[in-house]
Coordinates of C-alpha atoms in Angstrom, one line a residue:
M1 CA -13.0 -51.9 -67.0
H2 CA -14.6 -48.6 -66.4
L3 CA -16.2 -50.0 -63.2
S4 CA -12.8 -51.2 -62.0
N5 CA -11.2 -47.8 -62.6
A6 CA -14.0 -46.1 -60.8
L7 CA -13.6 -48.4 -57.8
R8 CA -9.9 -47.8 -57.7
A9 CA -10.4 -44.1 -57.9
A10 CA -13.0 -44.2 -55.1
T11 CA -10.7 -46.3 -53.0
A12 CA -7.8 -43.9 -53.6
L13 CA -10.0 -40.9 -52.7
S14 CA -11.2 -42.5 -49.5
L15 CA -7.6 -43.2 -48.5
I16 CA -6.7 -39.6 -49.1
M17 CA -9.7 -38.5 -47.0
V18 CA -8.8 -40.9 -44.2
G19 CA -5.2 -39.5 -44.3
A20 CA -6.4 -36.0 -44.2
A21 CA -8.7 -36.8 -41.3
Q22 CA -5.9 -38.3 -39.3
A23 CA -3.5 -35.5 -40.0
E24 CA -3.1 -33.1 -37.0
T25 CA -1.6 -29.8 -36.3
I26 CA 0.5 -30.0 -33.1
T27 CA 1.8 -27.1 -31.0
I28 CA 5.3 -27.3 -29.6
A29 CA 6.8 -25.0 -27.0
T30 CA 10.6 -24.9 -27.3
V31 CA 13.6 -22.9 -26.3
N32 CA 15.3 -20.3 -28.6
N33 CA 18.7 -22.0 -28.8
G34 CA 20.5 -23.0 -32.0
D35 CA 19.7 -26.7 -32.1
M36 CA 16.0 -26.2 -31.5
I37 CA 15.8 -23.5 -34.1
R38 CA 17.7 -25.8 -36.5
M39 CA 15.1 -28.5 -35.9
Q40 CA 12.4 -26.1 -36.9
G41 CA 14.1 -25.8 -40.3
Y42 CA 13.6 -29.5 -40.9
T43 CA 10.0 -29.7 -39.9
D44 CA 8.9 -30.1 -43.6
D45 CA 10.6 -33.5 -43.5
F46 CA 8.4 -34.6 -40.6
T47 CA 5.3 -33.2 -42.4
A48 CA 6.1 -35.0 -45.6
K49 CA 6.5 -38.3 -43.8
T50 CA 3.5 -38.1 -41.5
G51 CA 1.1 -35.5 -42.9
H52 CA 1.1 -33.7 -39.5
E53 CA 1.7 -30.0 -39.3
V54 CA 3.6 -28.2 -36.6
E55 CA 3.1 -24.8 -34.9
W56 CA 6.1 -23.6 -33.0
V57 CA 6.1 -21.4 -29.9
T58 CA 9.8 -20.4 -29.5
L59 CA 10.7 -18.7 -26.2
E60 CA 13.7 -17.4 -24.2
E61 CA 14.7 -20.0 -21.6
N62 CA 13.4 -18.3 -18.5
V63 CA 10.1 -17.5 -20.3
L64 CA 9.8 -21.1 -21.6
R65 CA 10.1 -22.5 -18.1
Q66 CA 7.4 -20.2 -16.8
R67 CA 5.0 -20.8 -19.6
V68 CA 5.2 -24.6 -19.6
T69 CA 5.1 -24.8 -15.8
T70 CA 2.0 -22.7 -15.7
D71 CA 0.4 -24.7 -18.5
I72 CA 1.1 -28.1 -17.0
T73 CA 0.1 -27.2 -13.4
T74 CA -3.2 -25.5 -14.5
K75 CA -3.9 -28.0 -17.2
G76 CA -4.1 -25.2 -19.7
G77 CA -3.7 -27.4 -22.7
Q78 CA -1.8 -24.9 -24.9
F79 CA 0.8 -27.3 -26.0
D80 CA 0.9 -30.9 -27.4
I81 CA 4.7 -31.1 -26.8
M82 CA 6.8 -29.3 -24.3
T83 CA 10.6 -28.8 -24.3
I84 CA 11.6 -29.6 -20.7
G85 CA 14.6 -31.0 -18.9
M86 CA 16.0 -33.3 -16.2
Y87 CA 14.6 -31.2 -13.4
E88 CA 11.0 -31.2 -14.5
T89 CA 10.6 -34.6 -16.1
P90 CA 10.9 -37.0 -13.0
I91 CA 8.7 -34.7 -10.9
W92 CA 6.0 -34.1 -13.5
G93 CA 6.1 -37.8 -14.4
A94 CA 5.6 -38.8 -10.8
N95 CA 2.6 -36.4 -10.6
G96 CA 1.0 -38.0 -13.7
W97 CA 1.3 -34.8 -15.7
L98 CA 3.2 -36.4 -18.6
V99 CA 2.4 -39.2 -21.1
P100 CA 4.7 -42.2 -20.6
L101 CA 7.0 -42.8 -23.6
D102 CA 6.8 -46.6 -23.2
G103 CA 5.2 -47.3 -26.5
L104 CA 7.9 -46.1 -28.9
S105 CA 8.6 -48.2 -32.0
A106 CA 11.3 -50.9 -32.2
E107 CA 13.0 -48.9 -35.0
Y108 CA 13.3 -45.9 -32.6
D109 CA 15.6 -48.0 -30.4
A110 CA 15.0 -46.4 -27.0
A111 CA 17.8 -48.6 -25.5
D112 CA 20.3 -46.5 -27.5
I113 CA 19.6 -43.4 -25.5
L114 CA 22.7 -42.7 -23.3
P115 CA 22.0 -44.2 -19.8
A116 CA 22.8 -40.8 -18.1
M117 CA 20.1 -39.1 -20.2
A118 CA 17.5 -41.9 -20.0
G119 CA 17.9 -42.1 -16.2
G120 CA 17.5 -38.4 -15.7
L121 CA 14.3 -38.3 -17.9
S122 CA 12.6 -41.2 -16.2
H123 CA 10.6 -42.0 -13.1
D124 CA 10.4 -45.5 -11.6
G125 CA 12.1 -46.8 -14.8
T126 CA 9.6 -45.2 -17.2
L127 CA 10.8 -42.7 -19.8
Y128 CA 8.7 -39.6 -19.7
A129 CA 10.7 -37.3 -22.1
A130 CA 13.0 -38.1 -25.0
P131 CA 16.3 -36.2 -25.2
F132 CA 16.7 -34.0 -28.3
Y133 CA 20.2 -33.4 -27.1
G134 CA 22.2 -34.0 -23.9
E135 CA 24.9 -31.8 -22.4
S136 CA 27.4 -31.3 -19.7
S137 CA 29.5 -28.1 -19.4
M138 CA 33.2 -27.5 -20.3
V139 CA 35.7 -24.8 -21.1
M140 CA 35.7 -23.4 -24.6
Y141 CA 38.7 -21.1 -25.1
R142 CA 40.7 -19.2 -27.8
T143 CA 43.8 -21.1 -28.5
D144 CA 45.4 -18.0 -30.2
L145 CA 44.8 -15.8 -27.1
M146 CA 46.0 -18.5 -24.8
E147 CA 49.2 -18.8 -26.8
K148 CA 49.7 -15.1 -26.9
A149 CA 49.4 -15.0 -23.1
G150 CA 52.1 -17.6 -22.9
L151 CA 49.9 -20.2 -21.3
D152 CA 48.9 -23.8 -22.0
M153 CA 45.3 -24.9 -21.1
P154 CA 45.4 -28.1 -19.0
E155 CA 42.9 -30.8 -20.0
A156 CA 41.5 -30.6 -16.5
P157 CA 42.1 -27.0 -15.2
T158 CA 41.6 -25.5 -11.8
W159 CA 39.6 -22.4 -11.0
E160 CA 42.8 -20.6 -10.0
F161 CA 44.3 -21.3 -13.4
I162 CA 41.1 -20.1 -15.1
R163 CA 41.2 -16.8 -13.2
Q164 CA 44.9 -16.2 -14.0
A165 CA 44.4 -17.1 -17.7
A166 CA 41.3 -14.8 -17.9
A167 CA 43.3 -11.9 -16.5
A168 CA 46.2 -12.6 -18.9
M169 CA 43.9 -12.7 -21.9
T170 CA 41.8 -9.6 -21.1
D171 CA 42.5 -6.7 -23.5
R172 CA 40.0 -3.9 -22.8
A173 CA 41.5 -1.7 -25.5
N174 CA 40.4 -4.3 -28.1
D175 CA 37.2 -5.3 -26.4
I176 CA 38.4 -8.7 -25.5
N177 CA 37.2 -10.1 -22.2
G178 CA 39.3 -12.9 -20.6
I179 CA 36.2 -14.8 -19.6
C180 CA 32.4 -14.9 -20.3
L181 CA 30.1 -16.6 -17.8
R182 CA 26.4 -16.6 -17.0
G183 CA 25.2 -14.0 -14.5
K184 CA 21.6 -13.8 -15.7
A185 CA 18.9 -14.4 -13.1
G186 CA 16.9 -17.6 -13.5
W187 CA 17.4 -21.0 -11.9
G188 CA 18.3 -22.5 -15.2
E189 CA 20.5 -19.6 -16.3
G190 CA 23.0 -18.0 -13.9
G191 CA 21.5 -20.1 -11.1
A192 CA 22.5 -23.3 -12.9
F193 CA 26.0 -22.1 -13.5
I194 CA 26.8 -20.8 -9.9
T195 CA 25.3 -23.9 -8.4
A196 CA 27.5 -26.2 -10.5
M197 CA 30.4 -24.0 -9.7
S198 CA 29.6 -24.1 -6.0
N199 CA 29.9 -27.9 -5.9
S200 CA 33.6 -27.6 -6.8
F201 CA 34.0 -25.1 -3.9
G202 CA 32.5 -27.6 -1.4
A203 CA 29.2 -25.8 -1.1
R204 CA 25.7 -27.3 -1.2
W205 CA 22.1 -26.0 -1.1
F206 CA 21.0 -28.1 1.9
D207 CA 22.5 -30.2 4.6
M208 CA 21.1 -33.7 5.4
E209 CA 18.3 -32.1 7.5
W210 CA 17.3 -29.7 4.7
N211 CA 18.8 -26.7 6.3
A212 CA 19.8 -24.0 3.9
Q213 CA 23.6 -23.6 3.6
F214 CA 24.1 -20.1 2.2
D215 CA 25.5 -18.8 5.5
T216 CA 28.6 -21.0 5.0
E217 CA 32.2 -20.2 4.1
Q218 CA 31.9 -22.4 1.0
W219 CA 29.1 -20.3 -0.5
A220 CA 30.9 -17.0 0.4
N221 CA 34.1 -18.3 -1.4
T222 CA 32.1 -19.3 -4.4
L223 CA 30.3 -16.0 -5.0
N224 CA 33.3 -13.8 -4.0
F225 CA 35.6 -15.8 -6.4
F226 CA 33.0 -15.5 -9.2
K227 CA 32.3 -11.8 -8.8
G228 CA 36.0 -11.0 -8.4
M229 CA 37.0 -12.9 -11.5
M230 CA 34.2 -11.4 -13.6
D231 CA 34.8 -7.9 -12.4
E232 CA 38.4 -8.3 -13.4
S233 CA 38.1 -10.0 -16.7
G234 CA 34.4 -10.3 -17.7
P235 CA 32.3 -8.2 -20.0
S236 CA 30.4 -5.2 -18.8
G237 CA 26.8 -6.1 -17.9
Y238 CA 27.7 -9.7 -17.2
A239 CA 25.0 -9.8 -14.6
T240 CA 22.4 -10.0 -17.4
N241 CA 24.2 -12.4 -19.7
G242 CA 23.0 -15.9 -20.2
F243 CA 23.8 -18.7 -22.7
N244 CA 22.7 -16.8 -25.9
E245 CA 24.4 -13.5 -24.9
N246 CA 27.7 -15.2 -24.1
L247 CA 27.5 -17.3 -27.3
S248 CA 27.2 -14.1 -29.3
L249 CA 30.1 -12.5 -27.5
F250 CA 32.3 -15.6 -28.0
N251 CA 31.5 -15.9 -31.7
Q252 CA 32.3 -12.2 -32.2
G253 CA 35.8 -12.8 -30.8
K254 CA 35.1 -10.9 -27.5
C255 CA 35.8 -13.8 -25.1
G256 CA 39.0 -15.5 -24.3
M257 CA 37.2 -18.3 -22.4
W258 CA 33.6 -19.4 -22.0
I259 CA 32.5 -22.1 -19.6
D260 CA 29.1 -23.4 -20.6
A261 CA 27.1 -26.1 -22.2
T262 CA 29.0 -28.6 -24.3
V263 CA 26.3 -28.3 -26.9
A264 CA 27.7 -24.8 -27.7
A265 CA 30.8 -26.4 -29.3
S266 CA 29.2 -26.8 -32.7
F267 CA 28.2 -23.1 -32.7
V268 CA 31.6 -21.7 -31.6
T269 CA 33.3 -23.8 -34.3
G270 CA 30.6 -23.2 -36.9
A271 CA 30.0 -20.7 -39.8
D272 CA 28.7 -18.0 -37.6
S273 CA 31.8 -17.9 -35.4
T274 CA 34.6 -15.4 -36.3
V275 CA 37.0 -17.5 -34.2
A276 CA 36.0 -21.0 -35.4
D277 CA 39.5 -22.0 -36.3
S278 CA 41.0 -21.1 -32.9
V279 CA 38.8 -22.9 -30.4
G280 CA 40.0 -25.5 -27.9
F281 CA 38.2 -27.5 -25.2
A282 CA 38.9 -28.6 -21.7
L283 CA 37.0 -30.1 -18.7
A284 CA 35.1 -27.7 -16.4
P285 CA 37.3 -26.5 -13.6
D286 CA 37.7 -27.9 -10.1
N287 CA 39.3 -26.8 -6.8
G288 CA 41.1 -30.0 -5.8
L289 CA 38.2 -31.1 -3.7
G290 CA 37.1 -34.0 -5.9
K291 CA 34.2 -32.3 -7.7
R292 CA 34.3 -30.6 -11.0
S293 CA 31.9 -27.8 -11.9
N294 CA 30.2 -29.5 -14.8
W295 CA 26.5 -30.2 -14.9
L296 CA 24.3 -32.7 -16.5
W297 CA 21.3 -31.7 -18.6
A298 CA 19.1 -32.7 -21.5
W299 CA 16.6 -30.6 -23.4
A300 CA 14.0 -33.1 -24.1
L301 CA 10.5 -33.4 -25.6
A302 CA 7.6 -34.5 -23.5
I303 CA 3.8 -34.8 -24.0
P304 CA 1.5 -33.3 -21.4
A305 CA -1.2 -35.6 -20.2
G306 CA -4.6 -34.7 -21.5
T307 CA -3.5 -33.7 -25.0
Q308 CA -6.0 -34.7 -27.7
K309 CA -3.2 -35.3 -30.1
E310 CA -1.0 -37.9 -28.3
A311 CA -0.4 -40.1 -31.4
A312 CA 0.8 -37.2 -33.5
A313 CA 2.9 -35.9 -30.7
K314 CA 4.6 -39.3 -30.2
S315 CA 5.3 -39.5 -33.9
F316 CA 7.0 -36.1 -33.8
I317 CA 9.1 -37.1 -30.8
E318 CA 10.2 -40.3 -32.6
W319 CA 11.1 -38.3 -35.6
A320 CA 13.0 -35.5 -33.8
T321 CA 15.0 -37.6 -31.4
S322 CA 15.8 -40.5 -33.8
K323 CA 18.9 -41.8 -35.4
D324 CA 17.4 -40.9 -38.8
Y325 CA 17.1 -37.2 -37.7
I326 CA 20.8 -37.2 -36.8
E327 CA 21.6 -38.7 -40.2
L328 CA 19.5 -36.0 -41.8
V329 CA 21.3 -33.1 -40.1
A330 CA 24.7 -34.8 -40.8
A331 CA 23.9 -35.1 -44.5
K332 CA 22.8 -31.4 -44.7
E333 CA 25.1 -29.7 -42.3
G334 CA 27.9 -32.1 -41.4
W335 CA 28.5 -34.3 -38.4
A336 CA 29.7 -31.4 -36.2
N337 CA 26.2 -29.9 -36.2
V338 CA 24.1 -33.0 -35.2
P339 CA 22.4 -32.9 -31.8
P340 CA 24.9 -34.3 -29.4
G341 CA 24.9 -36.2 -26.1
A342 CA 21.7 -38.2 -26.5
R343 CA 22.5 -41.5 -28.2
T344 CA 25.2 -44.1 -27.5
S345 CA 25.5 -45.0 -31.2
L346 CA 26.6 -41.4 -32.1
Y347 CA 29.8 -41.8 -30.1
A348 CA 30.6 -45.1 -31.8
N349 CA 30.2 -43.6 -35.2
P350 CA 33.7 -43.2 -36.9
E351 CA 32.6 -40.0 -38.7
Y352 CA 31.4 -38.4 -35.4
Q353 CA 34.6 -39.4 -33.7
K354 CA 36.5 -37.1 -36.0
V355 CA 34.6 -34.1 -34.6
P356 CA 37.2 -32.2 -32.4
F357 CA 34.8 -31.7 -29.4
A358 CA 33.1 -35.1 -29.5
K359 CA 35.4 -36.9 -27.0
M360 CA 35.5 -34.0 -24.5
T361 CA 31.7 -33.7 -24.6
L362 CA 31.3 -37.4 -23.8
D363 CA 33.9 -37.3 -21.1
S364 CA 32.2 -34.3 -19.5
I365 CA 28.8 -36.1 -19.6
L366 CA 30.1 -39.3 -18.2
S367 CA 32.0 -37.5 -15.4
A368 CA 28.8 -35.8 -14.1
D369 CA 27.2 -37.6 -11.2
P370 CA 23.8 -36.2 -10.1
N371 CA 23.6 -38.7 -7.3
N372 CA 26.8 -37.6 -5.7
S373 CA 27.3 -33.9 -6.7
T374 CA 28.6 -32.3 -3.5
V375 CA 31.7 -32.7 -1.4
E376 CA 29.7 -33.0 1.8
P377 CA 26.6 -35.3 1.8
S378 CA 23.4 -33.7 0.5
P379 CA 19.8 -35.0 0.6
Y380 CA 19.0 -34.2 -3.0
V381 CA 19.7 -35.6 -6.5
G382 CA 20.9 -33.1 -9.1
I383 CA 24.1 -31.2 -9.9
Q384 CA 22.9 -27.7 -11.0
F385 CA 19.6 -28.1 -9.3
A386 CA 18.0 -30.0 -6.4
A387 CA 15.3 -32.3 -7.7
I388 CA 12.5 -31.2 -5.4
P389 CA 9.3 -29.4 -6.6
E390 CA 10.1 -26.3 -4.6
F391 CA 13.5 -25.7 -6.1
A392 CA 12.6 -23.8 -9.2
G393 CA 10.7 -21.1 -7.3
I394 CA 13.3 -20.8 -4.5
A395 CA 16.3 -20.8 -6.9
S396 CA 14.7 -18.2 -9.2
E397 CA 14.5 -15.8 -6.2
V398 CA 18.0 -16.7 -5.0
S399 CA 19.5 -16.1 -8.5
Q400 CA 17.9 -12.7 -8.6
E401 CA 19.8 -11.8 -5.4
F402 CA 23.0 -13.1 -6.8
S403 CA 22.6 -11.2 -10.0
A404 CA 22.0 -8.0 -8.0
A405 CA 25.3 -8.6 -6.2
Y406 CA 27.1 -9.1 -9.5
A407 CA 25.7 -5.8 -10.8
G408 CA 26.9 -4.0 -7.7
Q409 CA 23.4 -3.3 -6.3
Q410 CA 24.2 -5.1 -3.0
T411 CA 27.2 -6.9 -1.5
V412 CA 27.8 -10.6 -1.7
E413 CA 27.2 -10.9 2.0
E414 CA 23.8 -9.2 1.6
A415 CA 22.9 -11.5 -1.3
L416 CA 23.8 -14.6 0.7
A417 CA 21.9 -13.5 3.8
K418 CA 18.8 -12.9 1.6
A419 CA 19.3 -16.3 -0.1
Q420 CA 19.5 -18.0 3.3
A421 CA 16.3 -16.3 4.5
I422 CA 14.4 -17.0 1.2
T423 CA 15.4 -20.7 1.2
T424 CA 14.8 -21.2 4.9
E425 CA 11.3 -19.7 4.8
A426 CA 10.3 -21.6 1.7
M427 CA 11.5 -24.9 3.1
E428 CA 9.7 -24.4 6.4
A429 CA 6.5 -23.5 4.5
A430 CA 6.8 -26.7 2.4
G431 CA 7.2 -28.8 5.5
Y432 CA 10.8 -30.0 5.1
R433 CA 11.7 -28.6 8.5

């Protein structure tokens, strides 16, 4: 009896030691937005289930892009998981820089990922990143201010209506701006917004021979309209405002309208919003040319090739992007706060269908076509980006010139001329022309 007890005790101890030996500490680079910060608050659930610990490196969006790009291209090995998106994933997967996510468990149900998201995070049919959430963009607006202005928001507004409504809702005496939009430099910040907007004005980055197109009437119309509307009805300093700055302004009641990521809907209707009970939603605007100004994006989790902790990293990705994680957040914070836009099953869930922005989010995602994003033909895939390796560097410089124009440091014409020169030079150096 004593021998049996001793053997059982020794066996139990050995199992604990094996478990401790297998437990890892993984380092994750992520963006400082609400959904990713919320995920960090639930990390204890992952650790309790797997034994793995997590160290977070949480960065502002532009800084995150720089850090993870530098790390992956130099094989720095700082991170076991990176938060990246639809631009980087296919390119990095094709280069062999990411671990394929083709060995996920049956319980994970990878087939449940929305096709638009899975397609944008794959290369040659192989998934290289799993979407934590997916998004398009849409109009979020103050229903009380719209009513006060004597206007009704159409489900599918035009840019002209948006400009008129913004002017009508602007109340400088009470610090209310009719509209808040991204002007911040960065290809994924203000650059993403103005590129998606330009599609609806008939603009494109390149023609079919990869010639830069910033010397066109369509781009001039886009920037002049944007700057004119924001100077009339936007907040002071809008040239430096990105997603987080505009979210803060909207939640403080200082914006009549905000056109941005659909994922923001849970925050503008949540506990931190002072206007949560007066928010409506509409599709991103168009100009009657057959293209809306909504984008398609996913913040996704990927594993850099060469990590020594691949198994632990995969287990985290399975946990963080699973149906069970959605259920966990729903149980703790309600269905309105679960990560949206990633799984088909979420939109079939009767409880989620009650969320006021669920249908508009899905409609916006499904209406975005990265393979056919411009009025005139273009040689690239992507809506708010062109899916070529050179784009991030070019667009970061171009967006700086645009932001300088918004700030009044140069004219729109000067900004577009510099954008044309920057893009032409870079494309020639890369051998496209």
